[in-house]
PDB file of C-alpha atoms and ligand atoms in Angstrom:
ATOM      1  CA  UNK D   2     -83.609 -44.744 -95.863  1.00 47.00           C
ATOM      2  CA  UNK D   3     -79.707 -45.148 -95.188  1.00 45.00           C
ATOM      3  CA  UNK D   4     -78.498 -48.828 -95.887  1.00 45.00           C
ATOM      4  CA  UNK D   5     -77.668 -50.767 -92.558  1.00 43.00           C
ATOM      5  CA  UNK D   6     -73.970 -51.858 -92.357  1.00 38.00           C
ATOM      6  CA  UNK D   7     -74.922 -55.125 -91.966  1.00 35.00           C
ATOM      7  CA  UNK D   8     -76.393 -55.294 -95.472  1.00 40.00           C
ATOM      8  CA  UNK D   9     -73.217 -53.945 -97.119  1.00 40.00           C
ATOM      9  CA  UNK D  10     -70.488 -56.429 -98.065  1.00 40.00           C
ATOM     10  CA  UNK D  11     -67.008 -54.721 -98.212  1.00 38.00           C
ATOM     11  CA  UNK D  12     -65.730 -57.261-100.556  1.00 37.00           C
ATOM     12  CA  UNK D  13     -68.307 -56.680-103.227  1.00 42.00           C
ATOM     13  CA  UNK D  14     -67.320 -55.225-106.475  1.00 44.00           C
ATOM     14  CA  UNK D  15     -68.795 -51.990-107.221  1.00 43.00           C
ATOM     15  CA  UNK D  16     -70.529 -53.219-110.375  1.00 60.00           C
ATOM     16  CA  UNK D  17     -72.725 -55.660-108.384  1.00 86.00           C
ATOM     17  CA  UNK D  18     -75.996 -54.045-107.282  1.00 93.00           C
ATOM     18  CA  UNK D  19     -77.633 -56.583-104.725  1.00 93.00           C
ATOM     19  CA  UNK D  20     -81.342 -56.918-104.911  1.00 92.00           C
ATOM     20  CA  UNK D  21     -81.923 -54.852-101.884  1.00 93.00           C
ATOM     21  CA  UNK D  22     -79.564 -52.122-102.989  1.00 94.00           C
ATOM     22  CA  UNK D  23     -81.471 -52.002-106.435  1.00 94.00           C
ATOM     23  CA  UNK D  24     -84.939 -51.686-104.487  1.00 93.00           C
ATOM     24  CA  UNK D  25     -83.428 -48.657-102.522  1.00 95.00           C
ATOM     25  CA  UNK D  26     -82.236 -46.822-105.324  1.00 95.00           C
ATOM     26  CA  UNK D  27     -85.596 -47.580-107.166  1.00 93.00           C
ATOM     27  CA  UNK D  28     -87.364 -46.507-104.516  1.00 94.00           C
ATOM     28  CA  UNK D  29     -85.250 -42.909-103.891  1.00 94.00           C
ATOM     29  CA  UNK D  30     -85.977 -42.498-107.742  1.00 91.00           C
ATOM     30  CA  UNK D  31     -89.756 -42.952-107.452  1.00 88.00           C
ATOM     31  CA  UNK D  32     -89.953 -40.963-104.274  1.00 90.00           C
ATOM     32  CA  UNK D  33     -88.090 -38.197-105.367  1.00 87.00           C
ATOM     33  CA  UNK D  34     -88.566 -37.898-109.098  1.00 81.00           C
ATOM     34  CA  UNK D  35     -91.561 -39.806-109.722  1.00 79.00           C
ATOM     35  CA  UNK D  36     -89.879 -42.228-112.236  1.00 82.00           C
ATOM     36  CA  UNK D  37     -90.509 -45.858-111.955  1.00 83.00           C
ATOM     37  CA  UNK D  38     -88.050 -48.474-112.753  1.00 87.00           C
ATOM     38  CA  UNK D  39     -90.488 -51.211-112.412  1.00 82.00           C
ATOM     39  CA  UNK D  40     -91.071 -52.129-116.078  1.00 79.00           C
ATOM     40  CA  UNK D  41     -87.571 -51.577-117.411  1.00 82.00           C
ATOM     41  CA  UNK D  42     -85.233 -54.601-117.924  1.00 83.00           C
ATOM     42  CA  UNK D  43     -83.221 -54.879-114.760  1.00 85.00           C
ATOM     43  CA  UNK D  44     -79.988 -56.074-116.630  1.00 84.00           C
ATOM     44  CA  UNK D  45     -80.029 -52.493-118.796  1.00 83.00           C
ATOM     45  CA  UNK D  46     -80.819 -50.338-115.859  1.00 89.00           C
ATOM     46  CA  UNK D  47     -78.161 -51.984-113.566  1.00 91.00           C
ATOM     47  CA  UNK D  48     -75.759 -51.376-116.403  1.00 88.00           C
ATOM     48  CA  UNK D  49     -76.377 -47.551-116.237  1.00 89.00           C
ATOM     49  CA  UNK D  50     -76.338 -47.300-112.631  1.00 94.00           C
ATOM     50  CA  UNK D  51     -73.038 -48.894-112.589  1.00 93.00           C
ATOM     51  CA  UNK D  52     -72.078 -45.888-114.876  1.00 88.00           C
ATOM     52  CA  UNK D  53     -72.953 -43.385-112.250  1.00 92.00           C
ATOM     53  CA  UNK D  54     -71.261 -45.573-109.424  1.00 94.00           C
ATOM     54  CA  UNK D  55     -68.172 -45.515-111.295  1.00 92.00           C
ATOM     55  CA  UNK D  56     -68.544 -41.913-112.280  1.00 91.00           C
ATOM     56  CA  UNK D  57     -69.043 -40.781-108.407  1.00 93.00           C
ATOM     57  CA  UNK D  58     -65.961 -42.951-107.441  1.00 93.00           C
ATOM     58  CA  UNK D  59     -68.498 -44.929-104.866  1.00 94.00           C
ATOM     59  CA  UNK D  60     -66.793 -47.682-103.598  1.00 94.00           C
ATOM     60  CA  UNK D  61     -69.934 -50.032-103.425  1.00 94.00           C
ATOM     61  CA  UNK D  62     -73.505 -49.739-104.794  1.00 95.00           C
ATOM     62  CA  UNK D  63     -74.643 -49.173-101.367  1.00 95.00           C
ATOM     63  CA  UNK D  64     -72.493 -46.131-100.811  1.00 95.00           C
ATOM     64  CA  UNK D  65     -73.823 -44.879-104.049  1.00 95.00           C
ATOM     65  CA  UNK D  66     -77.261 -45.239-102.990  1.00 95.00           C
ATOM     66  CA  UNK D  67     -76.389 -43.251 -99.718  1.00 95.00           C
ATOM     67  CA  UNK D  68     -74.928 -40.746-101.879  1.00 95.00           C
ATOM     68  CA  UNK D  69     -78.400 -40.285-103.890  1.00 95.00           C
ATOM     69  CA  UNK D  70     -80.198 -39.766-100.361  1.00 92.00           C
ATOM     70  CA  UNK D  71     -78.524 -36.631-100.100  1.00 89.00           C
ATOM     71  CA  UNK D  72     -77.376 -35.276-103.250  1.00 93.00           C
ATOM     72  CA  UNK D  73     -80.264 -33.868-105.950  1.00 91.00           C
ATOM     73  CA  UNK D  74     -77.465 -33.230-108.592  1.00 92.00           C
ATOM     74  CA  UNK D  75     -76.468 -36.703-108.495  1.00 94.00           C
ATOM     75  CA  UNK D  76     -80.390 -37.776-108.639  1.00 92.00           C
ATOM     76  CA  UNK D  77     -80.689 -35.806-111.621  1.00 86.00           C
ATOM     77  CA  UNK D  78     -77.448 -37.361-113.338  1.00 88.00           C
ATOM     78  CA  UNK D  79     -78.790 -40.650-112.868  1.00 92.00           C
ATOM     79  CA  UNK D  80     -82.128 -39.935-114.350  1.00 86.00           C
ATOM     80  CA  UNK D  81     -80.146 -38.532-117.366  1.00 81.00           C
ATOM     81  CA  UNK D  82     -78.243 -42.059-117.633  1.00 86.00           C
ATOM     82  CA  UNK D  83     -81.434 -44.014-117.556  1.00 86.00           C
ATOM     83  CA  UNK D  84     -83.554 -42.253-119.729  1.00 77.00           C
ATOM     84  CA  UNK D  85     -80.788 -41.830-122.427  1.00 77.00           C
ATOM     85  CA  UNK D  86     -81.752 -39.323-125.026  1.00 79.00           C
ATOM     86  CA  UNK D  87     -79.410 -40.204-127.741  1.00 82.00           C
ATOM     87  CA  UNK D  88     -80.711 -39.452-131.174  1.00 92.00           C
ATOM     88  CA  UNK D  89     -80.219 -37.199-134.090  1.00 95.00           C
ATOM     89  CA  UNK D  90     -81.643 -35.883-137.313  1.00 98.00           C
ATOM     90  CA  UNK D  91     -83.079 -38.526-139.632  1.00 98.00           C
ATOM     91  CA  UNK D  92     -81.340 -41.233-137.677  1.00 96.00           C
ATOM     92  CA  UNK D  93     -81.613 -44.360-139.827  1.00 95.00           C
ATOM     93  CA  UNK D  94     -82.045 -42.336-143.209  1.00 97.00           C
ATOM     94  CA  UNK D  95     -83.612 -45.240-145.157  1.00 97.00           C
ATOM     95  CA  UNK D  96     -86.679 -45.423-142.595  1.00 98.00           C
ATOM     96  CA  UNK D  97     -87.262 -41.533-143.379  1.00 98.00           C
ATOM     97  CA  UNK D  98     -86.803 -42.180-146.849  1.00 98.00           C
ATOM     98  CA  UNK D  99     -89.648 -44.776-146.774  1.00 98.00           C
ATOM     99  CA  UNK D 100     -92.005 -42.496-144.827  1.00 98.00           C
ATOM    100  CA  UNK D 101     -91.442 -39.909-147.566  1.00 98.00           C
ATOM    101  CA  UNK D 102     -91.591 -42.194-150.636  1.00 98.00           C
ATOM    102  CA  UNK D 103     -94.461 -44.490-149.446  1.00 98.00           C
ATOM    103  CA  UNK D 104     -96.045 -43.919-146.280  1.00 98.00           C
ATOM    104  CA  UNK D 105     -96.743 -40.296-146.242  1.00 98.00           C
ATOM    105  CA  UNK D 106     -98.206 -40.386-149.543  1.00 98.00           C
ATOM    106  CA  UNK D 107    -100.794 -42.952-148.508  1.00 97.00           C
ATOM    107  CA  UNK D 108    -101.772 -41.065-145.493  1.00 97.00           C
ATOM    108  CA  UNK D 109    -102.503 -38.036-147.778  1.00 97.00           C
ATOM    109  CA  UNK D 110    -104.428 -40.121-150.215  1.00 96.00           C
ATOM    110  CA  UNK D 111    -106.144 -41.790-147.429  1.00 94.00           C
ATOM    111  CA  UNK D 112    -107.157 -38.249-145.680  1.00 94.00           C
ATOM    112  CA  UNK D 113    -108.426 -37.136-149.198  1.00 92.00           C
ATOM    113  CA  UNK D 114    -110.573 -40.277-149.537  1.00 92.00           C
ATOM    114  CA  UNK D 115    -111.957 -39.946-146.234  1.00 92.00           C
ATOM    115  CA  UNK D 116    -112.508 -36.246-146.911  1.00 93.00           C
ATOM    116  CA  UNK D 117    -110.568 -35.323-143.765  1.00 93.00           C
ATOM    117  CA  UNK D 118    -108.180 -32.064-143.605  1.00 95.00           C
ATOM    118  CA  UNK D 119    -105.963 -33.092-140.957  1.00 96.00           C
ATOM    119  CA  UNK D 120    -103.481 -35.735-140.050  1.00 97.00           C
ATOM    120  CA  UNK D 121    -102.078 -36.435-136.851  1.00 97.00           C
ATOM    121  CA  UNK D 122     -98.526 -37.743-135.991  1.00 98.00           C
ATOM    122  CA  UNK D 123     -97.131 -39.070-132.722  1.00 97.00           C
ATOM    123  CA  UNK D 124     -93.539 -39.296-131.822  1.00 97.00           C
ATOM    124  CA  UNK D 125     -92.933 -41.293-128.703  1.00 96.00           C
ATOM    125  CA  UNK D 126     -89.918 -40.992-126.610  1.00 95.00           C
ATOM    126  CA  UNK D 127     -88.856 -37.650-128.799  1.00 97.00           C
ATOM    127  CA  UNK D 128     -85.499 -37.032-126.952  1.00 94.00           C
ATOM    128  CA  UNK D 129     -84.432 -33.547-127.855  1.00 96.00           C
ATOM    129  CA  UNK D 130     -86.584 -33.372-130.834  1.00 98.00           C
ATOM    130  CA  UNK D 131     -84.820 -34.574-133.651  1.00 98.00           C
ATOM    131  CA  UNK D 132     -87.188 -37.246-134.641  1.00 98.00           C
ATOM    132  CA  UNK D 133     -90.477 -35.324-134.532  1.00 98.00           C
ATOM    133  CA  UNK D 134     -88.510 -32.268-136.339  1.00 98.00           C
ATOM    134  CA  UNK D 135     -87.106 -34.595-138.962  1.00 98.00           C
ATOM    135  CA  UNK D 136     -90.451 -35.544-140.075  1.00 98.00           C
ATOM    136  CA  UNK D 137     -91.623 -31.914-140.128  1.00 98.00           C
ATOM    137  CA  UNK D 138     -88.533 -30.936-142.378  1.00 98.00           C
ATOM    138  CA  UNK D 139     -89.767 -33.509-144.531  1.00 98.00           C
ATOM    139  CA  UNK D 140     -93.345 -32.347-144.813  1.00 98.00           C
ATOM    140  CA  UNK D 141     -92.196 -28.978-145.355  1.00 97.00           C
ATOM    141  CA  UNK D 142     -89.753 -29.850-148.151  1.00 97.00           C
ATOM    142  CA  UNK D 143     -91.386 -32.173-149.919  1.00 97.00           C
ATOM    143  CA  UNK D 144     -95.283 -31.971-149.278  1.00 97.00           C
ATOM    144  CA  UNK D 145     -95.970 -28.404-149.316  1.00 95.00           C
ATOM    145  CA  UNK D 146     -98.739 -28.574-151.698  1.00 95.00           C
ATOM    146  CA  UNK D 147    -100.498 -31.470-149.731  1.00 96.00           C
ATOM    147  CA  UNK D 148    -100.082 -29.363-146.642  1.00 96.00           C
ATOM    148  CA  UNK D 149    -102.106 -26.333-148.114  1.00 95.00           C
ATOM    149  CA  UNK D 150    -104.904 -28.773-147.951  1.00 94.00           C
ATOM    150  CA  UNK D 151    -104.245 -31.147-145.068  1.00 97.00           C
ATOM    151  CA  UNK D 152    -103.184 -29.819-141.551  1.00 96.00           C
ATOM    152  CA  UNK D 153    -100.483 -32.010-140.313  1.00 97.00           C
ATOM    153  CA  UNK D 154    -100.154 -31.867-136.455  1.00 96.00           C
ATOM    154  CA  UNK D 155     -97.006 -33.694-134.853  1.00 98.00           C
ATOM    155  CA  UNK D 156     -97.339 -34.259-131.314  1.00 97.00           C
ATOM    156  CA  UNK D 157     -94.233 -35.370-129.375  1.00 97.00           C
ATOM    157  CA  UNK D 158     -93.867 -37.182-125.816  1.00 96.00           C
ATOM    158  CA  UNK D 159     -91.000 -37.708-123.711  1.00 93.00           C
ATOM    159  CA  UNK D 160     -91.082 -38.759-120.038  1.00 87.00           C
ATOM    160  CA  UNK D 161     -87.990 -36.474-119.092  1.00 85.00           C
ATOM    161  CA  UNK D 162     -88.468 -32.782-118.681  1.00 86.00           C
ATOM    162  CA  UNK D 163     -85.310 -31.613-119.141  1.00 84.00           C
ATOM    163  CA  UNK D 164     -85.002 -33.197-122.445  1.00 90.00           C
ATOM    164  CA  UNK D 165     -87.957 -31.448-123.350  1.00 95.00           C
ATOM    165  CA  UNK D 166     -86.546 -28.217-122.814  1.00 95.00           C
ATOM    166  CA  UNK D 167     -83.909 -28.833-125.427  1.00 95.00           C
ATOM    167  CA  UNK D 168     -86.638 -29.810-127.988  1.00 97.00           C
ATOM    168  CA  UNK D 169     -88.559 -26.908-127.639  1.00 98.00           C
ATOM    169  CA  UNK D 170     -85.357 -24.644-127.832  1.00 98.00           C
ATOM    170  CA  UNK D 171     -84.323 -26.469-130.991  1.00 98.00           C
ATOM    171  CA  UNK D 172     -80.585 -25.460-130.975  1.00 98.00           C
ATOM    172  CA  UNK D 173     -78.246 -28.330-131.944  1.00 97.00           C
ATOM    173  CA  UNK D 174     -74.575 -29.094-132.158  1.00 95.00           C
ATOM    174  CA  UNK D 175     -73.500 -30.236-135.530  1.00 95.00           C
ATOM    175  CA  UNK D 176     -73.136 -33.944-134.744  1.00 93.00           C
ATOM    176  CA  UNK D 177     -76.950 -34.318-134.381  1.00 95.00           C
ATOM    177  CA  UNK D 178     -77.203 -32.877-138.104  1.00 96.00           C
ATOM    178  CA  UNK D 179     -74.715 -35.285-139.501  1.00 95.00           C
ATOM    179  CA  UNK D 180     -77.528 -36.723-141.633  1.00 96.00           C
ATOM    180  CA  UNK D 181     -79.008 -33.419-142.998  1.00 97.00           C
ATOM    181  CA  UNK D 182     -78.232 -32.325-146.510  1.00 96.00           C
ATOM    182  CA  UNK D 183     -76.643 -29.031-147.155  1.00 96.00           C
ATOM    183  CA  UNK D 184     -79.952 -27.661-148.828  1.00 96.00           C
ATOM    184  CA  UNK D 185     -81.825 -28.581-145.734  1.00 97.00           C
ATOM    185  CA  UNK D 186     -79.240 -27.059-143.277  1.00 97.00           C
ATOM    186  CA  UNK D 187     -79.433 -23.789-145.272  1.00 96.00           C
ATOM    187  CA  UNK D 188     -83.015 -23.633-145.722  1.00 97.00           C
ATOM    188  CA  UNK D 189     -84.168 -24.512-142.176  1.00 98.00           C
ATOM    189  CA  UNK D 190     -81.390 -23.773-139.750  1.00 98.00           C
ATOM    190  CA  UNK D 191     -79.428 -20.548-138.935  1.00 98.00           C
ATOM    191  CA  UNK D 192     -75.879 -21.359-137.953  1.00 96.00           C
ATOM    192  CA  UNK D 193     -74.421 -19.071-135.270  1.00 96.00           C
ATOM    193  CA  UNK D 194     -71.329 -19.824-132.829  1.00 94.00           C
ATOM    194  CA  UNK D 195     -71.137 -23.530-134.009  1.00 93.00           C
ATOM    195  CA  UNK D 196     -74.955 -23.973-133.020  1.00 96.00           C
ATOM    196  CA  UNK D 197     -77.580 -24.730-135.263  1.00 98.00           C
ATOM    197  CA  UNK D 198     -81.052 -22.846-134.552  1.00 98.00           C
ATOM    198  CA  UNK D 199     -84.029 -24.460-136.432  1.00 98.00           C
ATOM    199  CA  UNK D 200     -86.270 -22.162-137.976  1.00 98.00           C
ATOM    200  CA  UNK D 201     -89.541 -21.114-136.054  1.00 98.00           C
ATOM    201  CA  UNK D 202     -91.757 -22.220-138.993  1.00 96.00           C
ATOM    202  CA  UNK D 203     -90.523 -26.112-138.688  1.00 98.00           C
ATOM    203  CA  UNK D 204     -90.786 -25.566-134.778  1.00 98.00           C
ATOM    204  CA  UNK D 205     -94.148 -24.505-134.717  1.00 97.00           C
ATOM    205  CA  UNK D 206     -95.278 -27.750-136.304  1.00 97.00           C
ATOM    206  CA  UNK D 207     -94.451 -29.626-133.344  1.00 98.00           C
ATOM    207  CA  UNK D 208     -96.270 -29.663-130.070  1.00 98.00           C
ATOM    208  CA  UNK D 209     -94.187 -31.309-127.014  1.00 98.00           C
ATOM    209  CA  UNK D 210     -95.409 -32.951-123.893  1.00 95.00           C
ATOM    210  CA  UNK D 211     -94.065 -34.605-120.798  1.00 92.00           C
ATOM    211  CA  UNK D 212     -95.913 -37.876-120.577  1.00 91.00           C
ATOM    212  CA  UNK D 213     -95.199 -41.752-120.005  1.00 87.00           C
ATOM    213  CA  UNK D 214     -95.586 -43.906-122.827  1.00 87.00           C
ATOM    214  CA  UNK D 215     -97.754 -45.943-121.033  1.00 80.00           C
ATOM    215  CA  UNK D 216    -100.540 -43.519-121.455  1.00 76.00           C
ATOM    216  CA  UNK D 217    -100.313 -43.648-125.250  1.00 71.00           C
ATOM    217  CA  UNK D 218    -103.615 -46.062-124.852  1.00 68.00           C
ATOM    218  CA  UNK D 219    -105.578 -42.715-123.635  1.00 79.00           C
ATOM    219  CA  UNK D 220    -104.292 -40.916-127.065  1.00 86.00           C
ATOM    220  CA  UNK D 221    -106.862 -41.562-130.326  1.00 87.00           C
ATOM    221  CA  UNK D 222    -106.695 -40.912-133.709  1.00 91.00           C
ATOM    222  CA  UNK D 223    -103.072 -40.756-134.546  1.00 97.00           C
ATOM    223  CA  UNK D 224    -102.358 -41.659-138.394  1.00 97.00           C
ATOM    224  CA  UNK D 225     -98.836 -42.335-137.726  1.00 98.00           C
ATOM    225  CA  UNK D 226     -96.672 -43.149-134.820  1.00 98.00           C
ATOM    226  CA  UNK D 227     -93.304 -43.241-134.323  1.00 98.00           C
ATOM    227  CA  UNK D 228     -91.787 -45.303-131.026  1.00 97.00           C
ATOM    228  CA  UNK D 229     -88.231 -45.904-132.094  1.00 97.00           C
ATOM    229  CA  UNK D 230     -85.597 -47.062-129.738  1.00 93.00           C
ATOM    230  CA  UNK D 231     -87.659 -46.768-126.591  1.00 92.00           C
ATOM    231  CA  UNK D 232     -89.220 -50.087-126.336  1.00 90.00           C
ATOM    232  CA  UNK D 233     -86.058 -51.871-126.250  1.00 84.00           C
ATOM    233  CA  UNK D 234     -85.402 -50.788-122.646  1.00 83.00           C
ATOM    234  CA  UNK D 235     -88.702 -52.505-121.355  1.00 86.00           C
ATOM    235  CA  UNK D 236     -89.423 -56.315-120.384  1.00 84.00           C
ATOM    236  CA  UNK D 237     -91.351 -57.979-123.089  1.00 89.00           C
ATOM    237  CA  UNK D 238     -94.595 -57.882-121.109  1.00 90.00           C
ATOM    238  CA  UNK D 239     -94.646 -54.350-121.065  1.00 88.00           C
ATOM    239  CA  UNK D 240     -93.272 -53.997-124.673  1.00 93.00           C
ATOM    240  CA  UNK D 241     -96.554 -56.119-125.389  1.00 94.00           C
ATOM    241  CA  UNK D 242     -98.745 -53.485-123.142  1.00 92.00           C
ATOM    242  CA  UNK D 243     -97.070 -50.422-124.882  1.00 93.00           C
ATOM    243  CA  UNK D 244     -97.647 -51.907-128.489  1.00 95.00           C
ATOM    244  CA  UNK D 245    -101.508 -52.570-127.730  1.00 94.00           C
ATOM    245  CA  UNK D 246    -101.930 -49.179-126.295  1.00 93.00           C
ATOM    246  CA  UNK D 247    -100.342 -47.882-129.546  1.00 95.00           C
ATOM    247  CA  UNK D 248    -102.413 -49.849-131.613  1.00 95.00           C
ATOM    248  CA  UNK D 249    -105.328 -48.102-129.725  1.00 94.00           C
ATOM    249  CA  UNK D 250    -104.098 -44.942-130.432  1.00 94.00           C
ATOM    250  CA  UNK D 251    -104.003 -45.468-134.076  1.00 96.00           C
ATOM    251  CA  UNK D 252    -106.710 -44.493-136.494  1.00 94.00           C
ATOM    252  CA  UNK D 253    -107.728 -47.397-138.523  1.00 92.00           C
ATOM    253  CA  UNK D 254    -105.157 -47.949-141.106  1.00 93.00           C
ATOM    254  CA  UNK D 255    -102.693 -45.846-139.289  1.00 97.00           C
ATOM    255  CA  UNK D 256     -99.205 -46.813-139.259  1.00 98.00           C
ATOM    256  CA  UNK D 257     -96.581 -47.376-136.525  1.00 98.00           C
ATOM    257  CA  UNK D 258     -92.793 -47.348-137.017  1.00 98.00           C
ATOM    258  CA  UNK D 259     -90.294 -48.984-134.409  1.00 98.00           C
ATOM    259  CA  UNK D 260     -86.676 -48.836-134.374  1.00 96.00           C
ATOM    260  CA  UNK D 261     -84.303 -51.101-136.145  1.00 92.00           C
ATOM    261  CA  UNK D 262     -83.420 -53.574-133.184  1.00 88.00           C
ATOM    262  CA  UNK D 263     -87.259 -53.685-131.974  1.00 94.00           C
ATOM    263  CA  UNK D 264     -90.382 -55.683-133.077  1.00 94.00           C
ATOM    264  CA  UNK D 265     -93.603 -57.004-132.390  1.00 96.00           C
ATOM    265  CA  UNK D 266     -93.803 -59.226-129.537  1.00 94.00           C
ATOM    266  CA  UNK D 267     -96.659 -61.805-128.554  1.00 93.00           C
ATOM    267  CA  UNK D 268    -100.301 -60.862-129.034  1.00 93.00           C
ATOM    268  CA  UNK D 269     -99.182 -57.304-130.271  1.00 94.00           C
ATOM    269  CA  UNK D 270     -98.513 -59.295-133.612  1.00 95.00           C
ATOM    270  CA  UNK D 271    -102.345 -59.792-134.233  1.00 96.00           C
ATOM    271  CA  UNK D 272    -103.134 -56.085-133.950  1.00 97.00           C
ATOM    272  CA  UNK D 273    -100.741 -55.086-136.888  1.00 98.00           C
ATOM    273  CA  UNK D 274     -99.876 -56.111-140.363  1.00 97.00           C
ATOM    274  CA  UNK D 275     -96.115 -55.767-141.213  1.00 97.00           C
ATOM    275  CA  UNK D 276     -95.470 -53.253-144.231  1.00 97.00           C
ATOM    276  CA  UNK D 277     -91.749 -53.187-144.203  1.00 97.00           C
ATOM    277  CA  UNK D 278     -89.812 -55.718-141.783  1.00 96.00           C
ATOM    278  CA  UNK D 279     -86.286 -54.169-142.586  1.00 96.00           C
ATOM    279  CA  UNK D 280     -87.710 -50.541-141.546  1.00 97.00           C
ATOM    280  CA  UNK D 281     -90.098 -52.077-138.882  1.00 97.00           C
ATOM    281  CA  UNK D 282     -93.084 -50.281-140.463  1.00 98.00           C
ATOM    282  CA  UNK D 283     -96.684 -51.737-139.250  1.00 98.00           C
ATOM    283  CA  UNK D 284    -100.183 -51.060-140.022  1.00 98.00           C
ATOM    284  CA  UNK D 285    -102.931 -51.316-137.374  1.00 97.00           C
ATOM    285  CA  UNK D 286    -105.529 -53.876-138.773  1.00 95.00           C
TER     286      UNK D 286
HETATM  287  C1  SAM T 305     -82.926 -43.397-126.997  1.00 87.99           C
HETATM  288  S1  SAM T 305     -83.836 -41.974-127.067  1.00 87.99           S
HETATM  289  C2  SAM T 305     -84.692 -42.345-128.717  1.00 87.99           C
HETATM  290  C3  SAM T 305     -85.037 -40.982-129.187  1.00 87.99           C
HETATM  291  C4  SAM T 305     -85.940 -41.108-130.878  1.00 87.99           C
HETATM  292  N1  SAM T 305     -86.702 -41.685-130.617  1.00 87.99           N
HETATM  293  C5  SAM T 305     -84.861 -41.836-131.763  1.00 87.99           C
HETATM  294  O1  SAM T 305     -85.011 -43.182-131.964  1.00 87.99           O
HETATM  295  O2  SAM T 305     -83.836 -41.096-132.077  1.00 87.99           O
HETATM  296  C6  SAM T 305     -85.293 -42.636-125.921  1.00 87.99           C
HETATM  297  C7  SAM T 305     -85.983 -41.867-125.285  1.00 87.99           C
HETATM  298  O3  SAM T 305     -87.096 -42.266-124.676  1.00 87.99           O
HETATM  299  C8  SAM T 305     -87.510 -41.756-123.663  1.00 87.99           C
HETATM  300  N2  SAM T 305     -88.450 -42.149-122.649  1.00 87.99           N
HETATM  301  C9  SAM T 305     -87.670 -43.344-121.734  1.00 87.99           C
HETATM  302  N3  SAM T 305     -88.923 -43.989-120.913  1.00 87.99           N
HETATM  303  C10 SAM T 305     -89.841 -43.298-121.605  1.00 87.99           C
HETATM  304  C11 SAM T 305     -91.381 -43.764-121.190  1.00 87.99           C
HETATM  305  N4  SAM T 305     -91.327 -44.478-119.911  1.00 87.99           N
HETATM  306  N5  SAM T 305     -92.015 -42.698-121.547  1.00 87.99           N
HETATM  307  C12 SAM T 305     -91.568 -41.879-122.653  1.00 87.99           C
HETATM  308  N6  SAM T 305     -90.481 -41.518-122.868  1.00 87.99           N
HETATM  309  C13 SAM T 305     -89.558 -42.251-122.320  1.00 87.99           C
HETATM  310  C14 SAM T 305     -86.279 -41.229-122.839  1.00 87.99           C
HETATM  311  O4  SAM T 305     -86.323 -40.136-122.241  1.00 87.99           O
HETATM  312  C15 SAM T 305     -85.542 -40.654-124.180  1.00 87.99           C
HETATM  313  O5  SAM T 305     -85.457 -39.360-124.449  1.00 87.99           O
END
């Protein structure tokens, strides 16, 4: 798949990625890692690829795609940059406040009224586990009584296997805990060598699975789904498909939380009622 010299332009600025080169990089990624660029926003992906072009000092995008062909470590680096895993505990704390004070109490009441003894929560694009573990911390800290009657299962998915290894290990640097109160730090983390180790009792509330968010339509019966800061990378038509998959994955009356810069698009607006526009909380109709 080496790019012929005729396709390269020595004057091309390294930030510019031609459609041919973009296509080739996409094929290398798909063939060697299974990761498909197809549904992501081109602009967003190109910006990320440019980061790696600069970092590897490749003179042009074509040189970079040739480098990718022979360098597995760089392929891993590119994949990491493309699926950014930036997250931290209680990211957007007001959203977690709303979940704690309004949404979770409604869900426990719903379970009671419907005579169910379990609730299921889905965290989509969970990165290193900060989001699902934040929910687990809230549940343990504020809903101990309810947990003795209703079992809560938190299922977290991400497309990236390496980030899930970190999620399962649940060892964090202090910057990831900036929004965690001193009480919660003391109660649920052990601190050694400037690393914070999450307690087993919280870890075991969450199960992790490597899965693509396109497949959420094959899930069923979740009472609450968080899909935050992931949709933003996808084309609008794909966002619509993902949102209808999430609607299908939710139990009737279930809630969906999006990231602060994400919103319902197109037909998906008809599938959800807006509960809190500021916190991007929706309820499936
Ligand atoms: C910016 S992080 C968001 C983490 C967390 N939800 C939050 O808001 O802090 C985006 C995560 O989405 C994951 N992701 C990207 N594309 C995905 C896909 N197609 N399926 C599942 N996860 C995906 C990335 O691997 C990354 O861990």
